[in-house]
Tab-separated table of C-alpha atoms in Angstrom:
chain	number	residue	atom	x	y	z
A	23	UNK	CA	41.630	70.561	-6.112
A	24	UNK	CA	44.020	72.282	-8.483
A	25	UNK	CA	42.550	73.643	-11.680
A	26	UNK	CA	44.246	75.192	-14.716
A	27	UNK	CA	44.324	78.946	-14.877
A	28	UNK	CA	41.007	80.449	-15.907
A	29	UNK	CA	40.535	81.885	-19.347
A	30	UNK	CA	37.871	84.533	-19.815
A	31	UNK	CA	35.102	83.910	-22.323
A	32	UNK	CA	34.688	85.928	-25.444
A	33	UNK	CA	32.411	88.913	-25.007
A	34	UNK	CA	30.436	87.939	-28.115
A	35	UNK	CA	29.099	84.887	-26.286
A	36	UNK	CA	27.140	87.058	-23.866
A	37	UNK	CA	28.826	85.889	-20.673
A	38	UNK	CA	28.330	88.005	-17.627
A	39	UNK	CA	31.409	89.865	-16.502
A	40	UNK	CA	32.557	89.329	-12.943
A	41	UNK	CA	31.390	85.697	-12.721
A	42	UNK	CA	33.906	82.852	-12.342
A	43	UNK	CA	35.258	81.730	-15.692
A	44	UNK	CA	35.357	78.239	-17.094
A	45	UNK	CA	38.809	76.792	-17.718
A	46	UNK	CA	40.315	75.600	-20.975
A	47	UNK	CA	41.378	72.137	-19.833
A	48	UNK	CA	40.346	69.999	-22.832
A	49	UNK	CA	43.246	69.339	-25.213
A	50	UNK	CA	42.966	68.142	-28.801
A	51	UNK	CA	43.450	64.462	-27.910
A	52	UNK	CA	40.942	64.778	-25.071
A	53	UNK	CA	38.522	66.274	-27.581
A	54	UNK	CA	39.221	63.493	-30.068
A	55	UNK	CA	38.426	60.907	-27.383
A	56	UNK	CA	35.268	62.864	-26.608
A	57	UNK	CA	34.169	62.751	-30.275
A	58	UNK	CA	34.812	58.999	-30.458
A	59	UNK	CA	32.963	58.516	-27.181
A	60	UNK	CA	29.987	60.474	-28.499
A	61	UNK	CA	29.847	58.479	-31.747
A	62	UNK	CA	30.453	54.912	-30.542
A	63	UNK	CA	27.544	54.007	-28.325
A	64	UNK	CA	25.535	50.807	-28.336
A	65	UNK	CA	24.613	50.876	-32.023
A	66	UNK	CA	27.690	49.110	-33.355
A	67	UNK	CA	26.916	46.090	-31.153
A	68	UNK	CA	23.613	45.551	-32.962
A	69	UNK	CA	23.623	47.147	-36.414
A	70	UNK	CA	25.812	44.595	-38.265
A	71	UNK	CA	22.870	42.187	-38.434
A	72	UNK	CA	20.437	44.864	-39.598
A	73	UNK	CA	22.815	46.105	-42.287
A	74	UNK	CA	23.417	42.555	-43.494
A	75	UNK	CA	19.686	41.846	-43.756
A	76	UNK	CA	19.347	44.905	-45.989
A	77	UNK	CA	22.410	44.629	-48.221
A	78	UNK	CA	24.245	41.366	-47.540
A	79	UNK	CA	27.974	41.531	-48.261
A	80	UNK	CA	27.504	45.088	-49.531
A	81	UNK	CA	26.906	46.161	-45.928
A	82	UNK	CA	30.603	47.013	-45.550
A	83	UNK	CA	30.279	49.347	-48.530
A	84	UNK	CA	27.153	50.871	-46.958
A	85	UNK	CA	29.233	51.851	-43.920
A	86	UNK	CA	31.910	53.409	-46.124
A	87	UNK	CA	29.310	55.439	-48.031
A	88	UNK	CA	27.701	56.541	-44.764
A	89	UNK	CA	31.119	57.539	-43.425
A	90	UNK	CA	31.743	59.668	-46.522
A	91	UNK	CA	28.428	61.470	-46.003
A	92	UNK	CA	29.168	61.993	-42.312
A	93	UNK	CA	32.621	63.316	-43.228
A	94	UNK	CA	31.054	65.916	-45.528
A	95	UNK	CA	28.748	67.104	-42.753
A	96	UNK	CA	31.586	66.912	-40.234
A	97	UNK	CA	33.781	69.158	-42.374
A	98	UNK	CA	31.060	71.816	-42.244
A	99	UNK	CA	31.100	71.548	-38.454
A	100	UNK	CA	34.904	71.804	-38.531
A	101	UNK	CA	34.874	75.184	-40.267
A	102	UNK	CA	31.920	76.645	-38.385
A	103	UNK	CA	33.097	75.358	-35.004
A	104	UNK	CA	36.645	76.659	-35.446
A	105	UNK	CA	35.301	80.221	-35.677
A	106	UNK	CA	33.887	80.188	-32.123
A	107	UNK	CA	35.712	80.187	-28.801
A	108	UNK	CA	32.707	79.993	-26.489
A	109	UNK	CA	30.474	77.276	-25.065
A	110	UNK	CA	27.370	76.289	-27.009
A	111	UNK	CA	28.251	74.536	-30.258
A	112	UNK	CA	25.350	74.399	-32.753
A	113	UNK	CA	23.343	76.788	-30.575
A	114	UNK	CA	25.952	79.492	-31.104
A	115	UNK	CA	26.306	78.724	-34.800
A	116	UNK	CA	22.564	79.024	-35.457
A	117	UNK	CA	22.204	82.133	-33.329
A	118	UNK	CA	25.050	83.911	-35.103
A	119	UNK	CA	23.803	82.897	-38.548
A	120	UNK	CA	20.016	83.138	-38.258
A	121	UNK	CA	19.174	85.198	-35.159
A	122	UNK	CA	18.138	84.652	-31.577
A	123	UNK	CA	14.856	82.773	-32.157
A	124	UNK	CA	16.458	80.257	-34.523
A	125	UNK	CA	19.386	79.950	-32.140
A	126	UNK	CA	17.062	79.217	-29.239
A	127	UNK	CA	15.238	76.532	-31.215
A	128	UNK	CA	18.473	74.792	-32.173
A	129	UNK	CA	19.720	75.004	-28.590
A	130	UNK	CA	16.427	73.720	-27.230
A	131	UNK	CA	16.269	70.833	-29.703
A	132	UNK	CA	19.931	69.979	-29.198
A	133	UNK	CA	19.389	69.798	-25.437
A	134	UNK	CA	16.149	67.824	-25.814
A	135	UNK	CA	17.892	65.286	-28.049
A	136	UNK	CA	20.608	64.873	-25.448
A	137	UNK	CA	18.015	64.256	-22.737
A	138	UNK	CA	16.121	61.598	-24.697
A	139	UNK	CA	19.387	60.123	-25.955
A	140	UNK	CA	20.738	59.825	-22.421
A	141	UNK	CA	17.574	58.082	-21.251
A	142	UNK	CA	17.775	55.624	-24.153
A	143	UNK	CA	21.456	54.787	-23.610
A	144	UNK	CA	21.221	54.374	-19.830
A	145	UNK	CA	18.206	52.098	-20.199
A	146	UNK	CA	20.274	50.017	-22.601
A	147	UNK	CA	23.140	49.972	-20.088
A	148	UNK	CA	20.770	48.477	-17.521
A	149	UNK	CA	19.964	45.728	-20.004
A	150	UNK	CA	23.647	44.869	-20.461
A	151	UNK	CA	24.226	44.797	-16.703
A	152	UNK	CA	21.283	42.416	-16.409
A	153	UNK	CA	23.269	39.996	-18.549
A	154	UNK	CA	25.717	39.655	-15.661
A	155	UNK	CA	23.338	40.256	-12.747
A	156	UNK	CA	19.946	38.680	-13.488
A	157	UNK	CA	16.887	40.479	-12.186
A	158	UNK	CA	18.235	44.043	-12.170
A	159	UNK	CA	16.431	45.092	-15.334
A	160	UNK	CA	13.255	45.920	-13.418
A	161	UNK	CA	12.042	47.048	-10.025
A	162	UNK	CA	14.396	48.324	-7.357
A	163	UNK	CA	17.409	46.891	-9.191
A	164	UNK	CA	16.768	49.042	-12.252
A	165	UNK	CA	16.122	52.140	-10.164
A	166	UNK	CA	19.344	51.605	-8.196
A	167	UNK	CA	21.467	51.263	-11.337
A	168	UNK	CA	19.935	54.324	-13.000
A	169	UNK	CA	20.409	56.445	-9.865
A	170	UNK	CA	24.021	55.244	-9.514
A	171	UNK	CA	24.865	56.048	-13.143
A	172	UNK	CA	23.309	59.513	-13.024
A	173	UNK	CA	25.061	60.239	-9.703
A	174	UNK	CA	28.423	59.097	-11.104
A	175	UNK	CA	28.135	61.274	-14.202
A	176	UNK	CA	26.940	64.243	-12.181
A	177	UNK	CA	29.773	64.090	-9.658
A	178	UNK	CA	32.488	63.613	-12.286
A	179	UNK	CA	31.220	66.583	-14.292
A	180	UNK	CA	30.791	68.724	-11.192
A	181	UNK	CA	34.305	68.405	-9.773
A	182	UNK	CA	36.037	69.693	-12.905
A	183	UNK	CA	36.110	69.524	-16.677
A	184	UNK	CA	39.623	68.066	-16.570
A	185	UNK	CA	38.371	65.199	-14.423
A	186	UNK	CA	35.456	64.723	-16.815
A	187	UNK	CA	37.876	64.656	-19.769
A	188	UNK	CA	40.085	62.049	-18.091
A	189	UNK	CA	37.028	59.914	-17.365
A	190	UNK	CA	36.054	60.262	-21.025
A	191	UNK	CA	39.529	59.124	-22.090
A	192	UNK	CA	39.328	56.047	-19.874
A	193	UNK	CA	35.877	55.085	-21.139
A	194	UNK	CA	36.941	55.615	-24.748
A	195	UNK	CA	39.850	53.223	-24.276
A	196	UNK	CA	37.528	50.817	-22.480
A	197	UNK	CA	35.141	50.664	-25.420
A	198	UNK	CA	37.809	50.612	-28.162
A	199	UNK	CA	39.901	47.760	-26.712
A	200	UNK	CA	37.244	45.011	-27.072
A	201	UNK	CA	36.193	46.286	-30.506
A	202	UNK	CA	39.753	46.387	-31.837
A	203	UNK	CA	40.441	42.970	-30.294
A	204	UNK	CA	37.272	41.669	-31.972
A	205	UNK	CA	38.454	42.946	-35.362
A	206	UNK	CA	41.996	41.582	-35.021
A	207	UNK	CA	40.979	38.159	-33.681
A	208	UNK	CA	38.012	37.866	-36.003
A	209	UNK	CA	40.051	38.593	-39.124
A	210	UNK	CA	41.633	35.127	-38.734
A	211	UNK	CA	38.200	33.506	-38.919
A	212	UNK	CA	36.831	35.368	-41.933
A	213	UNK	CA	35.609	33.155	-44.768
A	214	UNK	CA	36.150	35.067	-48.012
A	215	UNK	CA	33.500	32.879	-49.638
A	216	UNK	CA	30.832	34.718	-47.688
A	217	UNK	CA	31.499	37.911	-49.628
A	218	UNK	CA	29.255	37.281	-52.613
A	219	UNK	CA	28.625	40.249	-54.910
A	220	UNK	CA	26.585	38.563	-57.630
A	221	UNK	CA	23.832	41.186	-57.686
A	222	UNK	CA	23.291	44.606	-56.211
A	223	UNK	CA	20.694	44.941	-53.435
A	224	UNK	CA	17.478	46.852	-54.223
A	225	UNK	CA	17.900	50.614	-54.187
A	226	UNK	CA	15.439	50.973	-51.309
A	227	UNK	CA	17.380	48.462	-49.199
A	228	UNK	CA	20.704	50.122	-49.987
A	229	UNK	CA	19.358	53.548	-49.074
A	230	UNK	CA	17.892	52.274	-45.826
A	231	UNK	CA	21.194	50.645	-44.897
A	232	UNK	CA	23.144	53.846	-45.566
A	233	UNK	CA	20.688	55.917	-43.533
A	234	UNK	CA	20.847	53.402	-40.701
A	235	UNK	CA	24.657	53.544	-40.746
A	236	UNK	CA	24.644	57.356	-40.750
A	237	UNK	CA	22.630	57.355	-37.548
A	238	UNK	CA	25.251	55.082	-35.979
A	239	UNK	CA	27.859	57.792	-36.644
A	240	UNK	CA	25.864	60.547	-34.929
A	241	UNK	CA	27.279	62.390	-31.931
A	242	UNK	CA	30.110	64.306	-33.594
A	243	UNK	CA	27.918	67.419	-33.592
A	244	UNK	CA	28.633	67.845	-29.878
A	245	UNK	CA	32.315	68.605	-30.477
A	246	UNK	CA	31.907	72.392	-30.146
A	247	UNK	CA	29.500	72.398	-27.195
A	248	UNK	CA	32.258	72.682	-24.529
A	249	UNK	CA	34.005	75.313	-26.671
A	250	UNK	CA	34.731	77.597	-23.707
A	251	UNK	CA	36.735	74.788	-22.100
A	252	UNK	CA	38.738	73.652	-25.146
A	253	UNK	CA	42.340	74.707	-25.617
A	254	UNK	CA	42.819	76.394	-28.988
A	255	UNK	CA	39.347	75.452	-30.258
A	256	UNK	CA	40.107	76.852	-33.717
A	257	UNK	CA	42.687	74.078	-34.106
A	258	UNK	CA	41.390	71.375	-31.784
A	259	UNK	CA	37.843	71.170	-33.166
A	260	UNK	CA	38.798	70.444	-36.809
A	261	UNK	CA	41.486	67.989	-35.687
A	262	UNK	CA	39.151	66.110	-33.347
A	263	UNK	CA	36.414	65.869	-35.967
A	264	UNK	CA	38.669	64.523	-38.716
A	265	UNK	CA	40.568	62.139	-36.428
A	266	UNK	CA	37.434	60.996	-34.600
A	267	UNK	CA	35.372	60.295	-37.716
A	268	UNK	CA	38.315	58.482	-39.341
A	269	UNK	CA	38.854	56.284	-36.269
A	270	UNK	CA	35.167	55.418	-35.956
A	271	UNK	CA	34.988	54.598	-39.676
A	272	UNK	CA	37.847	52.102	-39.343
A	273	UNK	CA	36.206	50.471	-36.321
A	274	UNK	CA	32.739	50.254	-37.875
A	275	UNK	CA	33.993	48.935	-41.225
A	276	UNK	CA	36.256	46.406	-39.484
A	277	UNK	CA	33.470	45.151	-37.240
A	278	UNK	CA	31.084	44.754	-40.174
A	279	UNK	CA	33.739	42.940	-42.222
A	280	UNK	CA	34.373	40.415	-39.449
A	281	UNK	CA	30.685	39.873	-38.755
A	282	UNK	CA	29.908	39.229	-42.426
A	283	UNK	CA	32.870	36.922	-42.930
A	284	UNK	CA	32.839	35.000	-39.670
A	285	UNK	CA	29.211	34.623	-38.585
A	286	UNK	CA	26.895	32.384	-40.622
A	287	UNK	CA	23.309	33.453	-40.156
A	288	UNK	CA	24.347	37.026	-39.372
A	289	UNK	CA	21.007	38.400	-40.526
A	290	UNK	CA	19.162	36.385	-37.887
A	291	UNK	CA	21.419	37.280	-34.960
A	292	UNK	CA	20.150	39.561	-32.203
A	293	UNK	CA	23.670	39.871	-30.708
A	294	UNK	CA	25.930	39.750	-33.760
A	295	UNK	CA	29.214	40.722	-32.119
A	296	UNK	CA	28.691	38.445	-29.151
A	297	UNK	CA	27.657	35.544	-31.393
A	298	UNK	CA	30.623	36.079	-33.710
A	299	UNK	CA	33.038	36.407	-30.775
A	300	UNK	CA	31.797	33.118	-29.340
A	301	UNK	CA	33.206	31.432	-32.443
A	302	UNK	CA	36.670	32.852	-31.765
A	303	UNK	CA	37.238	31.782	-28.167
A	304	UNK	CA	35.293	30.642	-25.086
A	305	UNK	CA	34.321	33.581	-22.910
A	306	UNK	CA	34.699	36.104	-25.726
A	307	UNK	CA	30.950	36.648	-25.843
A	308	UNK	CA	30.960	37.869	-22.233
A	309	UNK	CA	33.855	40.204	-23.020
A	310	UNK	CA	31.874	41.749	-25.884
A	311	UNK	CA	28.852	42.216	-23.633
A	312	UNK	CA	31.064	43.934	-21.069
A	313	UNK	CA	32.458	46.133	-23.843
A	314	UNK	CA	28.912	47.066	-24.841
A	315	UNK	CA	28.138	48.030	-21.250
A	316	UNK	CA	31.259	50.224	-21.086
A	317	UNK	CA	30.357	51.744	-24.439
A	318	UNK	CA	26.883	52.769	-23.297
A	319	UNK	CA	28.307	54.146	-20.049
A	320	UNK	CA	30.801	56.200	-22.049
A	321	UNK	CA	28.202	57.512	-24.485
A	322	UNK	CA	25.917	58.601	-21.662
A	323	UNK	CA	28.836	60.316	-19.914
A	324	UNK	CA	29.577	62.282	-23.093
A	325	UNK	CA	25.961	63.404	-23.183
A	326	UNK	CA	26.092	64.467	-19.544
A	327	UNK	CA	29.174	66.564	-20.246
A	328	UNK	CA	27.508	68.354	-23.159
A	329	UNK	CA	23.917	68.896	-22.068
A	330	UNK	CA	24.499	71.187	-19.051
A	331	UNK	CA	26.794	73.318	-21.181
A	332	UNK	CA	24.015	73.836	-23.693
A	333	UNK	CA	21.901	75.234	-20.852
A	334	UNK	CA	24.872	77.333	-19.707
A	335	UNK	CA	25.327	78.836	-23.166
A	336	UNK	CA	21.637	79.640	-23.519
A	337	UNK	CA	21.514	81.161	-20.035
A	338	UNK	CA	24.570	83.309	-20.667
A	339	UNK	CA	23.029	84.275	-23.989
A	340	UNK	CA	20.009	85.603	-22.099
A	341	UNK	CA	17.655	82.893	-23.368
A	342	UNK	CA	17.368	80.680	-20.300
A	343	UNK	CA	17.084	81.589	-16.597
A	344	UNK	CA	20.300	83.352	-15.615
A	345	UNK	CA	20.856	81.016	-12.663
A	346	UNK	CA	21.753	78.239	-15.124
A	347	UNK	CA	24.755	80.285	-16.177
A	348	UNK	CA	26.428	80.231	-12.769
A	349	UNK	CA	29.943	78.768	-12.617
A	350	UNK	CA	31.246	77.217	-9.405
A	351	UNK	CA	34.037	79.395	-7.915
A	352	UNK	CA	36.212	76.388	-6.999
A	353	UNK	CA	35.486	73.710	-9.601
A	354	UNK	CA	34.862	76.160	-12.461
A	355	UNK	CA	31.987	74.073	-13.771
A	356	UNK	CA	28.353	75.085	-14.492
A	357	UNK	CA	27.115	73.517	-11.271
A	358	UNK	CA	23.514	74.772	-11.365
A	359	UNK	CA	23.029	73.570	-14.949
A	360	UNK	CA	24.644	70.234	-14.064
A	361	UNK	CA	22.321	69.784	-11.083
A	362	UNK	CA	19.204	70.725	-13.019
A	363	UNK	CA	20.246	68.475	-15.873
A	364	UNK	CA	20.791	65.544	-13.485
A	365	UNK	CA	17.303	65.831	-12.016
A	366	UNK	CA	15.702	65.945	-15.465
A	367	UNK	CA	17.619	63.005	-16.940
A	368	UNK	CA	17.029	60.899	-13.845
A	369	UNK	CA	13.282	61.455	-14.095
A	370	UNK	CA	13.230	60.882	-17.852
A	371	UNK	CA	15.334	57.712	-17.695
A	372	UNK	CA	13.189	56.139	-15.006
A	373	UNK	CA	10.003	57.013	-16.905
A	374	UNK	CA	11.005	55.739	-20.365
A	375	UNK	CA	12.416	52.730	-22.204
A	376	UNK	CA	15.202	52.485	-24.774
A	377	UNK	CA	12.892	52.491	-27.816
A	378	UNK	CA	10.478	55.186	-26.643
A	379	UNK	CA	13.306	57.613	-25.896
A	380	UNK	CA	15.257	57.101	-29.117
A	381	UNK	CA	13.194	58.209	-32.126
A	382	UNK	CA	12.924	61.936	-31.459
A	383	UNK	CA	16.624	62.069	-30.597
A	384	UNK	CA	17.612	60.817	-34.051
A	385	UNK	CA	15.364	63.286	-35.880
A	386	UNK	CA	16.595	66.269	-33.904
A	387	UNK	CA	20.212	65.392	-34.621
A	388	UNK	CA	19.575	65.552	-38.354
A	389	UNK	CA	17.861	68.924	-37.969
A	390	UNK	CA	20.921	70.131	-36.021
A	391	UNK	CA	23.163	68.971	-38.867
A	392	UNK	CA	21.018	70.892	-41.333
A	393	UNK	CA	21.154	74.148	-39.362
A	394	UNK	CA	24.939	74.013	-38.955
A	395	UNK	CA	25.590	73.135	-42.609
A	396	UNK	CA	23.407	76.016	-43.823
A	397	UNK	CA	25.175	78.290	-41.333
A	398	UNK	CA	28.559	77.782	-43.028
A	399	UNK	CA	28.024	79.995	-46.116
A	400	UNK	CA	25.969	82.467	-44.071
A	401	UNK	CA	28.690	82.948	-41.468
A	402	UNK	CA	31.364	83.198	-44.138
A	403	UNK	CA	29.677	86.331	-45.374
A	404	UNK	CA	28.552	87.836	-42.074
A	405	UNK	CA	31.475	87.350	-39.702
A	406	UNK	CA	35.023	88.584	-39.766
A	407	UNK	CA	37.493	85.767	-40.248
A	408	UNK	CA	38.922	84.463	-36.965
A	409	UNK	CA	42.694	84.314	-37.085
A	410	UNK	CA	43.874	80.723	-37.471
A	411	UNK	CA	40.340	79.364	-37.999
A	412	UNK	CA	39.921	76.402	-40.340
A	413	UNK	CA	38.590	77.279	-43.800
A	414	UNK	CA	37.192	74.396	-45.807
A	415	UNK	CA	38.275	74.367	-49.476
A	416	UNK	CA	35.144	74.479	-51.604
A	417	UNK	CA	33.184	75.025	-48.431
A	418	UNK	CA	30.115	76.575	-50.057
A	419	UNK	CA	29.678	73.619	-52.405
A	420	UNK	CA	30.348	71.069	-49.677
A	421	UNK	CA	27.801	72.816	-47.448
A	422	UNK	CA	25.285	72.619	-50.312
A	423	UNK	CA	25.813	68.876	-50.682
A	424	UNK	CA	25.616	68.370	-46.908
A	425	UNK	CA	22.404	70.406	-46.774
A	426	UNK	CA	20.842	68.286	-49.509
A	427	UNK	CA	21.805	65.105	-47.634
A	428	UNK	CA	20.220	66.360	-44.415
A	429	UNK	CA	17.014	67.318	-46.198
A	430	UNK	CA	16.949	63.877	-47.794
A	431	UNK	CA	17.363	62.212	-44.407
A	432	UNK	CA	14.464	64.182	-42.952
A	433	UNK	CA	12.279	63.544	-46.005
A	434	UNK	CA	12.862	59.803	-45.665
A	435	UNK	CA	11.214	59.608	-42.252
A	436	UNK	CA	7.572	58.546	-41.775
A	437	UNK	CA	4.961	61.304	-41.281
A	438	UNK	CA	4.330	60.244	-37.681
A	439	UNK	CA	7.971	60.924	-36.770
A	440	UNK	CA	7.910	64.298	-38.508
A	441	UNK	CA	4.836	65.196	-36.465
A	442	UNK	CA	6.834	64.421	-33.318
A	443	UNK	CA	9.625	66.671	-34.571
A	444	UNK	CA	7.177	69.492	-35.328
A	445	UNK	CA	5.731	69.079	-31.826
A	446	UNK	CA	9.215	69.387	-30.313
A	447	UNK	CA	9.789	72.597	-32.281
A	448	UNK	CA	6.425	73.926	-31.128
A	449	UNK	CA	7.171	73.138	-27.497
A	450	UNK	CA	10.429	75.048	-27.907
A	451	UNK	CA	8.516	78.140	-28.990
A	452	UNK	CA	6.285	77.822	-25.925
A	453	UNK	CA	9.354	77.507	-23.678
A	454	UNK	CA	10.865	80.593	-25.314
A	455	UNK	CA	7.681	82.562	-24.670
A	456	UNK	CA	7.546	81.436	-21.040
A	457	UNK	CA	11.188	82.343	-20.471
A	458	UNK	CA	10.590	85.794	-21.959
A	459	UNK	CA	7.583	86.431	-19.745
A	460	UNK	CA	9.166	85.053	-16.578
A	461	UNK	CA	11.784	87.776	-16.465
A	462	UNK	CA	14.438	85.233	-15.380
A	463	UNK	CA	16.406	85.785	-18.589
A	464	UNK	CA	17.478	88.975	-20.269
A	465	UNK	CA	16.757	87.843	-23.817
C-alpha cells in the first residue's frame, strides 16, 4: 500500500529517533470533516425535545448562545493547537504550559473520556441497528455488532491514516446528508405560529438548555490530537475549527428550528427528528434512524482515530510504556497503541450501557477545555512564536472568558458527578506512579 512520504516529528515532542515516522496525510478539509464527525454524534437526534421542554421556542436561541460559547473556547484551541506540530493535542498543550504531571493528567483524562465516550456511542449504535433488526440489542446479537464495529474501526485505523481520513470523510457525508435533507424538506412544513415569544423562560431553565447544547457541540477538542499526521497543522487546525464549528452550528440551529416549527408535541417526543420527518413523507422516519446509526458509527470512528494517538504521544513523551509509541514500518500507524486501545474499548463497551458510560466523559471534556484555555496566555509568554502560527486577537481576554465559562460548567454539576471526576484524577495519579515504578517509560 502506497503511503505519502514520511515527515519526521519535532524533537520537542520527545519522539525516539530511528523509529518509523508517522506521515502527514490529513489535509485541511479532511481535518474539517474530522472535527464535524467528532461533534455530530447521536445527541442532535434527541436533544431538540429536551431543549424545547426547557425553553420552548427560545430553544433555537439557546443553540446560538451555546455555539458562541463553544466558538470562544474553540478559538483558544485554534491558537494553542497551531503552535504544535506533533501528536497529542491537549496533552501536549498542558505539558508545555504546566509541566509533566499536569500534562499526564490531561492526557490520561482525555484518553479516559474517549474510552467511555466510545462505549456510550457504540452502545447507542446497537440500539439504532435494533430498530431495523429486532432482537440484536441483547445477547449474542449485541456482542456480534460490538465486535464487528470495533474490528472495523481497528482495521481502518491500522492500515493507514489516509485510509482512516477517507473513511471519516465518507461517514461525515453520510451523517450530514439526512440532516441537511431534514432541514430543507422540513422548512416547508414549519408553522410560524409555533414560535411564541410572549415570556422569557426561567433563568434556571435557560441556563440548563445552554449547558445541554454546549455538551452537544463537544468533540472539537480532538482536532490537534493527530497533529503529527496533519499537513501544515499551524494553518489546518485553525481552519478546521472555525469551519467545523460554523457548519455544526448551522446544522444544529436548522434542525431545532424545523423541530419546533413542524412537530406539535415536540417536548413529549422521544425521537423528535424521526417523528418530525414522518410528517414530511412516508419512510422519512426510517431514513432519519439510518442517519442516526451512521452518525454514531462516525463519531465512534473519530474517537478510535484519536485515542491511540493520545497513548502514542504519552509513550513518546516518556509517560506511558515505550511499546505504545511504536509505529508500523509499512502502514506508518501506531499499531501497538491501536491494538491495545481496541482491546480496552471492546471490553468496556460490552460491560457498560449508554447512560453509565456517558457522565464521566462529559465532565472530563470540560476539564480538558479548561486546561487548554488557561494554557493560551501561559504559552504565549513561555514559548517562542512558531512561524505562521495563528494568533488570536485579544487572546488573553478571550481565554479569560473561556476559562470562566469552563469553571461555571464544572460548578453547575451535582456533587456526585464531581466526586467521579475527582476519582478519575486520583486514578490517573496512581497510574502515573505505577508507570514510573515499572521502568517501562523513561519519564
